[in-house]
XYZ file of C-alpha atoms in Angstrom:
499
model
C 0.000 0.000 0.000
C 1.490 3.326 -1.018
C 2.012 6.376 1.009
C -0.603 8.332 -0.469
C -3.446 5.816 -0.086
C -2.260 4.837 3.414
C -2.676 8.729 4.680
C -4.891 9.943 2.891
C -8.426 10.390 3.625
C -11.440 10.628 1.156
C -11.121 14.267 0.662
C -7.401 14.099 0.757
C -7.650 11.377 -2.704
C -10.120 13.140 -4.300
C -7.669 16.784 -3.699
C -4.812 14.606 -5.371
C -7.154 13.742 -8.383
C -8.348 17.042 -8.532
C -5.076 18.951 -8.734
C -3.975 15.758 -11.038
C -1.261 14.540 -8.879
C -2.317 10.863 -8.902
C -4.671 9.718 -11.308
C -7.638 7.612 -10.194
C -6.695 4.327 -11.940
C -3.396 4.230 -9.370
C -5.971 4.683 -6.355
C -8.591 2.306 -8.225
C -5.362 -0.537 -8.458
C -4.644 0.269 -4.875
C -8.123 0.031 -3.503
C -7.977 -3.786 -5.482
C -4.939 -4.612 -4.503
C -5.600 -3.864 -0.749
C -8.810 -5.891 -1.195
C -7.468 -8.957 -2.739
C -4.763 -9.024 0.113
C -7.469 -7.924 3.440
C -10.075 -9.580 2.356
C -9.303 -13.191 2.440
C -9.196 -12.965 6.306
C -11.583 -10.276 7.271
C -14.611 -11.374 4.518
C -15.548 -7.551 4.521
C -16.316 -7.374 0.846
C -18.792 -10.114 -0.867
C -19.310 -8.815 -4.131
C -16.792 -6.880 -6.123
C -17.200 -4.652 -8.916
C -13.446 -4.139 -10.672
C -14.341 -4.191 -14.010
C -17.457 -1.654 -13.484
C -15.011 0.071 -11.471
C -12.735 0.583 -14.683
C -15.562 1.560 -16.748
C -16.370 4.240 -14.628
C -13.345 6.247 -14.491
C -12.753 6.213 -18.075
C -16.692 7.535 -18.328
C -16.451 9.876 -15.496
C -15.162 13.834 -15.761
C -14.185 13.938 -12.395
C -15.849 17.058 -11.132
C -17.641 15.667 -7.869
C -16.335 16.662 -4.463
C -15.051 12.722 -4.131
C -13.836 12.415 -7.910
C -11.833 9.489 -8.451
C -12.303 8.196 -4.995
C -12.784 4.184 -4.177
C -15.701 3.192 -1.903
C -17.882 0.492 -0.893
C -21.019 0.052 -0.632
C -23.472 -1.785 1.906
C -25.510 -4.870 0.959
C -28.869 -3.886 2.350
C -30.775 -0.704 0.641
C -27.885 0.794 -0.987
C -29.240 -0.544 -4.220
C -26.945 -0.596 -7.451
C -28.417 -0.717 -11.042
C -28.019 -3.779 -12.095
C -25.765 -5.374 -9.370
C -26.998 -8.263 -6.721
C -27.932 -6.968 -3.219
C -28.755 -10.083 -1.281
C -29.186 -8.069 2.417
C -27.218 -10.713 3.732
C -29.991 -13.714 3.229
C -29.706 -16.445 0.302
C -33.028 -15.530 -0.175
C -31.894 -13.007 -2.411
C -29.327 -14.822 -4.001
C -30.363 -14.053 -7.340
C -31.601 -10.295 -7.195
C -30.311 -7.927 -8.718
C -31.171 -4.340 -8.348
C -33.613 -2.669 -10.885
C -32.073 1.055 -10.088
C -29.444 2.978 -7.880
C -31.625 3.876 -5.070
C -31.740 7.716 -4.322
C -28.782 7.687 -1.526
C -26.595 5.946 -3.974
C -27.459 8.143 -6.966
C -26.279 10.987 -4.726
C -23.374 9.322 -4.022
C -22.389 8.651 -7.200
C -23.064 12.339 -8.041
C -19.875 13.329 -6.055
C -17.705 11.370 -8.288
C -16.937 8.177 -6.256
C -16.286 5.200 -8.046
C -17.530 2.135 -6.786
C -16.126 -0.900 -6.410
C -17.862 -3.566 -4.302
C -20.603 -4.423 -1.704
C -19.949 -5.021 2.086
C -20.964 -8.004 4.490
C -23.629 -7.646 6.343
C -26.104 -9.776 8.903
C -29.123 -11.848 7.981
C -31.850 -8.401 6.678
C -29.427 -6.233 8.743
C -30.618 -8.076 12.288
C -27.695 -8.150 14.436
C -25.084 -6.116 16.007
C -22.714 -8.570 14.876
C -21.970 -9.373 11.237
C -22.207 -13.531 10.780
C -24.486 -14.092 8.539
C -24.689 -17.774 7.236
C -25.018 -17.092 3.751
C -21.756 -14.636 3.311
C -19.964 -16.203 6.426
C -18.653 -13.770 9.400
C -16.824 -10.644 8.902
C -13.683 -10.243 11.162
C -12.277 -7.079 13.171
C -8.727 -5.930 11.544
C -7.553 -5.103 15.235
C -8.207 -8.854 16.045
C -9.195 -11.075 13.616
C -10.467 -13.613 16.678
C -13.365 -10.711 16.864
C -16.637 -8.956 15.513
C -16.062 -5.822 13.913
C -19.878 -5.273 14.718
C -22.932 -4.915 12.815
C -25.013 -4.729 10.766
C -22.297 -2.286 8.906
C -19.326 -4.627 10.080
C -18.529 -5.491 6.298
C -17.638 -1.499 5.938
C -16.799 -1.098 9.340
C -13.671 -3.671 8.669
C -13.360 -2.430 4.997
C -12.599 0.995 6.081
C -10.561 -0.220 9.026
C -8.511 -2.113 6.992
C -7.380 0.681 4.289
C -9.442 -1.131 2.026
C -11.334 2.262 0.927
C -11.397 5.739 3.179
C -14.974 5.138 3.269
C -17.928 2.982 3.607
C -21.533 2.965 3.003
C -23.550 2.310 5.830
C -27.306 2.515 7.055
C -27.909 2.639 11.109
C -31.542 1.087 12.306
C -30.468 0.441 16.208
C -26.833 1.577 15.592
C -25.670 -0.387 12.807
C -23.715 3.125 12.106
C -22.030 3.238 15.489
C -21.723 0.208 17.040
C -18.921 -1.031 14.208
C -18.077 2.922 14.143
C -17.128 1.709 17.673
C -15.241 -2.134 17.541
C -13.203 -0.581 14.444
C -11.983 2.527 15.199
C -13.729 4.898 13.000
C -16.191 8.130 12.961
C -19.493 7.383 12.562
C -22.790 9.524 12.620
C -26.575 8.552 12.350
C -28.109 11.414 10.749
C -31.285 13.282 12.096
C -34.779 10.827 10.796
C -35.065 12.438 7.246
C -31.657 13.987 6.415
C -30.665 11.668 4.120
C -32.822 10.367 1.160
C -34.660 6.151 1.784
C -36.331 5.980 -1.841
C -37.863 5.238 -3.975
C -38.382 2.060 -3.146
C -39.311 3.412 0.422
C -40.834 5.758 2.136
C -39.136 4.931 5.289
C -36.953 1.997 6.079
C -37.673 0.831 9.775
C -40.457 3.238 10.528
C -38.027 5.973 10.342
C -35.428 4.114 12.442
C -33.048 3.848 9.921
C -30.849 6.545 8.385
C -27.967 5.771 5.250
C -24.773 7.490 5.823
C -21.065 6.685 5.906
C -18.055 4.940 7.790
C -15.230 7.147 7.829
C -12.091 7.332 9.504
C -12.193 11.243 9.180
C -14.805 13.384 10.720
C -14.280 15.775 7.678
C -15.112 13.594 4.685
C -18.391 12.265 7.152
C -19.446 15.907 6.554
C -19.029 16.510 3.498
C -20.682 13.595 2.329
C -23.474 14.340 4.181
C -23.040 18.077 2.553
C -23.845 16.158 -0.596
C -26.379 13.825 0.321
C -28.657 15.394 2.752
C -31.772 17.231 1.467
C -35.284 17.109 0.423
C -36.554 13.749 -1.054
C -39.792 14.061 -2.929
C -42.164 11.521 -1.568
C -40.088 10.779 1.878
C -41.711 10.340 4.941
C -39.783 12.540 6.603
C -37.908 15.531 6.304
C -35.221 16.719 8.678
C -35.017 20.365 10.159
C -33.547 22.391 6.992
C -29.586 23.382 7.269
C -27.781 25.875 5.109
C -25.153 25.618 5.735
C -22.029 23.202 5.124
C -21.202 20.691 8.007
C -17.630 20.566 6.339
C -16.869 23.736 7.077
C -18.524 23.036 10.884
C -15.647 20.438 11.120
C -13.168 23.101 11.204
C -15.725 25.921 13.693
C -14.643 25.211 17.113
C -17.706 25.213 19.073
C -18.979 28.835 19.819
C -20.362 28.522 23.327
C -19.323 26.330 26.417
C -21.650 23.762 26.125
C -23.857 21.918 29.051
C -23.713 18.191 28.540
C -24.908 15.327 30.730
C -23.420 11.572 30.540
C -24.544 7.912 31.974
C -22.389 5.259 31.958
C -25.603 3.238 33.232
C -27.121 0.861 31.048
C -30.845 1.612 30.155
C -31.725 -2.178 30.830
C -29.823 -2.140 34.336
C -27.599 -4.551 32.911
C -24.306 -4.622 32.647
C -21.760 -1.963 31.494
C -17.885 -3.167 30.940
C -15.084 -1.437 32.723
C -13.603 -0.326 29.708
C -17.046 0.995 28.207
C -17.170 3.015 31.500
C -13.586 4.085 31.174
C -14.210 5.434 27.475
C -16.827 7.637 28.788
C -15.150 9.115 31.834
C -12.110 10.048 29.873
C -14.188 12.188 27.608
C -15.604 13.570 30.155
C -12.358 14.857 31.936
C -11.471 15.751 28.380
C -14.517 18.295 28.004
C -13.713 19.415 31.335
C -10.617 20.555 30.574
C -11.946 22.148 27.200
C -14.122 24.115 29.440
C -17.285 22.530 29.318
C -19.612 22.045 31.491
C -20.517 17.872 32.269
C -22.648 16.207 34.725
C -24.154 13.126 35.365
C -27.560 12.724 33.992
C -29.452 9.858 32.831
C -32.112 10.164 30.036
C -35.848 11.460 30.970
C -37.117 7.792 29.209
C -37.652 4.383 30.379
C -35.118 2.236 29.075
C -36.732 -1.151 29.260
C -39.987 0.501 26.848
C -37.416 2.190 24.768
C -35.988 -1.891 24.242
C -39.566 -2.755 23.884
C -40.899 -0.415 21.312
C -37.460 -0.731 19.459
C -38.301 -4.766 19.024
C -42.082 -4.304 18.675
C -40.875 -2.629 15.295
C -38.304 -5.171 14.743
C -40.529 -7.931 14.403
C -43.148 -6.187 12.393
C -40.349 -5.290 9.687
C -38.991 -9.435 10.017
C -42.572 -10.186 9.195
C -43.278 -8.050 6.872
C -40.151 -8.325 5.011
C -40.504 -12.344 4.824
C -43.977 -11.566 3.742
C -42.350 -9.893 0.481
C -40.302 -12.519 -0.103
C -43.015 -13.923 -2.233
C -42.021 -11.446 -4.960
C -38.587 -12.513 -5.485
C -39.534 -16.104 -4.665
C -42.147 -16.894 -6.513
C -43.957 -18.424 -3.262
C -44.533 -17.829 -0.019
C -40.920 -18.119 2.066
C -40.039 -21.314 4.538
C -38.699 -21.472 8.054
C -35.500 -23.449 5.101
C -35.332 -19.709 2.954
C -33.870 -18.095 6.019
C -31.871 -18.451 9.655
C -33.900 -20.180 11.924
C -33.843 -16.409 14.313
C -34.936 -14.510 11.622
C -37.734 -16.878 10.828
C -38.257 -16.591 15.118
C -38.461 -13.145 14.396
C -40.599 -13.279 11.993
C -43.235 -15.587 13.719
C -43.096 -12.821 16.598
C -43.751 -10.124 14.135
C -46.707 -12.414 13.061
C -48.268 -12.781 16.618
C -47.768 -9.036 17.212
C -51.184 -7.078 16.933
C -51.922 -3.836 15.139
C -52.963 -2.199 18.379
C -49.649 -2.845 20.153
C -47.547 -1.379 16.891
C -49.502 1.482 17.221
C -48.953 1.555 20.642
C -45.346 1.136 20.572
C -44.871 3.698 18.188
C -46.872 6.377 20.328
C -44.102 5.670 22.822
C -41.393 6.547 20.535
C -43.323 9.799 20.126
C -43.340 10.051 24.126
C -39.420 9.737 24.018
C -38.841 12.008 21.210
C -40.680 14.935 22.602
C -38.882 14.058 26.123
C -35.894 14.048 24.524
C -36.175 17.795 23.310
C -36.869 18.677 26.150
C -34.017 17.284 27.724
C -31.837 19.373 25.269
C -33.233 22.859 26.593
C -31.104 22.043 29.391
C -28.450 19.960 27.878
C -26.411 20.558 24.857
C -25.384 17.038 24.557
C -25.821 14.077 26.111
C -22.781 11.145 26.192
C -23.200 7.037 26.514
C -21.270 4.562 25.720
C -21.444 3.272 22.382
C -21.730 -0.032 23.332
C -21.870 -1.899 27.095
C -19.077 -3.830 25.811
C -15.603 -4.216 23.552
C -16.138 -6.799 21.084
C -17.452 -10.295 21.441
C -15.515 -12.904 19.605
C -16.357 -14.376 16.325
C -19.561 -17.499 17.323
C -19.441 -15.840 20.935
C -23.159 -14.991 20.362
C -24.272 -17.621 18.502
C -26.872 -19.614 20.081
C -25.937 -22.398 22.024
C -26.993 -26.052 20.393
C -30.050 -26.192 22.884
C -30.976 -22.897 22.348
C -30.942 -23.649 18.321
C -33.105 -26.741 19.074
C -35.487 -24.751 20.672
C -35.555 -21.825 18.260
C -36.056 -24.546 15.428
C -38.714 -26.132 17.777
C -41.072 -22.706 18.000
C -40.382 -21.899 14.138
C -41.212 -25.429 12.972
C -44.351 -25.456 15.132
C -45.152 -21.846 14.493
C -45.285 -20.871 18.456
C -44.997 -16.505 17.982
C -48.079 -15.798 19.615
C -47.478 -18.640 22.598
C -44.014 -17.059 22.995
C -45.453 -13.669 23.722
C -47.654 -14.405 26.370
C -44.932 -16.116 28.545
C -42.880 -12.610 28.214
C -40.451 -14.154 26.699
C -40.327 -11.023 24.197
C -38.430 -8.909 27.433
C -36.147 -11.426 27.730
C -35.374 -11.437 24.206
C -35.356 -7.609 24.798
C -32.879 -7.763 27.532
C -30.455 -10.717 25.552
C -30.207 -9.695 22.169
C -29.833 -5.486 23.318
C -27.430 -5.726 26.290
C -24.498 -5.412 24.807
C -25.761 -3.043 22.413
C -28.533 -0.926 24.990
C -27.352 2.802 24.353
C -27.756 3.083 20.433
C -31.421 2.661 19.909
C -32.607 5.685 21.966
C -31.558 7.777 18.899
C -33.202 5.851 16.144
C -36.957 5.960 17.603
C -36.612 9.569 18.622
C -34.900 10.260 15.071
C -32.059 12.427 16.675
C -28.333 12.241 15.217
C -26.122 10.280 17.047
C -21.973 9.979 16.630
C -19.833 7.739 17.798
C -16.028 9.266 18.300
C -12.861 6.521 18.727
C -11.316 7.938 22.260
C -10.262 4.459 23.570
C -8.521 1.580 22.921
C -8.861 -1.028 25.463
C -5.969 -3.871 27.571
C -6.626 -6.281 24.749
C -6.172 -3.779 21.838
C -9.502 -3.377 20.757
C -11.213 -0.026 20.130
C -14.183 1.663 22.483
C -16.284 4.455 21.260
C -18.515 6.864 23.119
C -21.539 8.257 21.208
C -22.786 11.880 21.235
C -25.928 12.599 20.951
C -27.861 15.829 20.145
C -31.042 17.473 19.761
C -32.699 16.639 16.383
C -31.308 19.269 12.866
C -27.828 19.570 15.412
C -25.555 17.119 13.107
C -23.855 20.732 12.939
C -23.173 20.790 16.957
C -21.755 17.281 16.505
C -19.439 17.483 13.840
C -18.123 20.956 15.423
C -17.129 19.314 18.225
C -16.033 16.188 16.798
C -13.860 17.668 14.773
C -12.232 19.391 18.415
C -11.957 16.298 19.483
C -9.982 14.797 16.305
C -7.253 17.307 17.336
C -7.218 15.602 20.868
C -3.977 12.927 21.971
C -7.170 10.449 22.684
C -8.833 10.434 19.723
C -7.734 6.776 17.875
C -6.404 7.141 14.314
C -7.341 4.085 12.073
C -4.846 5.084 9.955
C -2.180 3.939 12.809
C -3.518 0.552 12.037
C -2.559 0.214 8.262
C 1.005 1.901 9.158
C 0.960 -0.917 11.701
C 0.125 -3.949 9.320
C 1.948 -2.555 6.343
């Protein structure tokens, strides 16, 4: 790997293009060589696109803000004309999309030349990226570990110096939580900023935001500078902004702000030492920029947050199998998918209209407690996740459990399931490591999650930021502070490192 693909970001390539002191076939051969030698061990990228890659730079005039760059895309919604986009199932093994979907079209507008499609979980399901299909996706700190999920194929990409950046879409905090196990910047954009369509309305009720994995907070914002606006048709539209959050990357924060933090799990379950570590050393860290911090949990209740979050969850698993039929040609089997998505599913199945509703009206309770919250607080800090990586099969069910999940979704037991509450425990097993992310999603705020420590074994720790919703600008002011910081963990270390 050369020197200039090594330290250079996104914007840093595309300057070097621009100014026509590299051309972008050298960073195309680089991206592909860097591939064929990464990806053999991490299985980040499961589709690759070389030769369309090589079309499109001889097409392209190169006047985008990312001209000439290399980037990845992930295999869930980020929908390429005429490529397959199997959202991590065999299900869709033999899809292929009919159009670029409206995030992609806008990325392709700036000039970026794609090149592949990133691993990703079972419909984007876990916080861990092992899908059976595509196989597991490893960490490039520690290949024994999960770079996260459901973005862990661009998570590990990016990690790796396979491309400066990644596509990636965040329902629960499939943004942050790899953001987090790899070492990179990663922000969840306000409910709306960013385009879902056509196809969609709305992916996950408004959950679920596309975006990027970076490891620079500058070429996070000025993607978003070119993605973010007014969709015709959208569900949702984000609190207008003007102005450029690249050039907020470079504003130091005008005011002192007022933030609170938790390092207290919203479930009451457990938080890791390191997790709490992360947070308290950003927290002495805005001290000593002058800020004012203080310990302050959240005005919701965790446990209906968890709730509400699944209650969704298995409506979209159901529905989503439901639609199956389209591409199948039938109605799916408990065979067409993992045996916990088709669990899933049958939960989503035995879940009533009433208690959607319901669950969404407490969503609406959080967001407008939430905003509230910020008249008083700028900010408000959590860990990203309640713990450092698990390792690769760590989570996956043990052989009684999978008996018993095959069991329920043979026999079709959803609705028998939910009335012996076995939907909180779910809750409490399948968010615990993960409890702090999904706060953001149902009350559609933006969310970041910043790389300020690296844990005993090596492994990276993030601490997420979040803000009142239309304040992406807020965050990326002060993340960009904090990239200046001796704390703040430089992916970049890790190529010099392997290289």
């Amino acid at each position: 790997m050369s020197d200039i693909y090594k330290n250079n970001d996104a914007l840093g390539m595309a300057e070097l293009v621009r100014t026509k002191q590299v051309q972008p076939k050298e960073l195309l051969e680089e991206a592909i060589q860097v591939i064929e030698e990464q990806n053999p061990a991490l299985n980040a990228v499961i589709h690759k696109m070389y030769e369309q890659a090589e079309a499109a730079i001889e097409n392209n005039e190169w006047t985008g803000r990312f001209a000439g760059v290399p980037m990845l895309l992930k295999d869930i919604t980020q929908e390429i004309e005429g490529e397959p986009i199997t959202s991590g199932s065999k299900a869709f093994r033999s899809y292929r999309a009919k159009k670029d979907n409206e995030f992609v079209r806008r990325v392709r507008n700036t000039g970026a030349v794609f090149l592949g499609v990133t691993n990703t979980p079972e419909f984007a399901l876990m916080g861990i990226t092992e899908p059976a299909y595509h196989g597991p996706t490893r960490n490039p700190w520690n290949l024994n570990y999960t770079p996260g999920g459901s973005s862990g194929g661009s998570g590990a990409a990016v990690a790796a110096g396979m491309v400066p950046m990644a596509g990636a879409n965040d329902g629960g905090g499939s943004i942050r939580i790899p953001g987090a196990y790899c070492g990179l910047f990663g922000l969840k954009p306000t409910r709306g900023r960013t385009p879902a369509g056509p196809i969609f309305g709305r992916h996950w009720q408004g959950a679920s935001s596309d975006h990027v994995l970076t490891k620079s907070v500058r070429d996070s914002a000025a993607m978003l500078d070119e993605v973010h606006g007014l969709e015709k048709g959208a569900a949702f539209y984000a609190p207008p902004f003007d102005g450029s959050y690249l050039d907020c990357v470079n504003q130091p924060v005008a005011k002192k702000l007022k933030i609170a933090f938790t390092t207290e799990s919203p479930l009451g379950t457990e938080v890791h030492p390191e997790c709490v570590e992360a947070v308290l050393k950003a927290v002495k860290l805005l001290e000593e920029m002058g800020h004012f911090v203080e310990e302050q949990g959240a005005p919701v209740d965790g446990r209906k947050i968890a709730t509400g979050y699944l209650t969704m969850y298995f409506g979209e698993v159901a529905a989503t199998l439901s639609s199956l039929e389209d591409v199948l040609g039938r109605k799916a089997k408990s065979s067409d998918v993992e045996p916990q998505t088709w669990l899933l599913g049958l939960l989503g199945r035995a879940t009533t209209a009433e208690e959607f509703v319901l669950s969404l009206r407490e969503w609406d309770k959080a967001a407008f407690a939430m905003e509230a919250f910020h008249e008083t607080y700028d900010l408000y800090i959590t860990p990203t996740t309640a713990f450092p990586p698990a390792k690769i099969g760590e989570l996956e069910p043990k052989p009684m459990e999978k008996l018993l999940i095959n069991a329920i979704g043979s026999i079709g037991l959803g609705g028998l399931l939910k009335k012996t509450g076995m939907v909180d425990q779910i809750a409490e097993q399948s968010l615990m490591r993960t409890p702090f992310t999904q706060l953001a999603n149902l009350t559609g705020q933006p969310a970041m999650t910043v790389p300020l420590h690296m844990t005993k074994d090596g492994l990276p720790c993030g601490v997420q930021f979040i803000a009142a919703r239309g304040k992406e600008d807020l965050l990326y002011q002060l993340a960009g502070e904090l990239e200046q910081t001796d704390i703040w963990i430089d992916a970049r270390q890790l190529m010099k490192e392997k290289s």
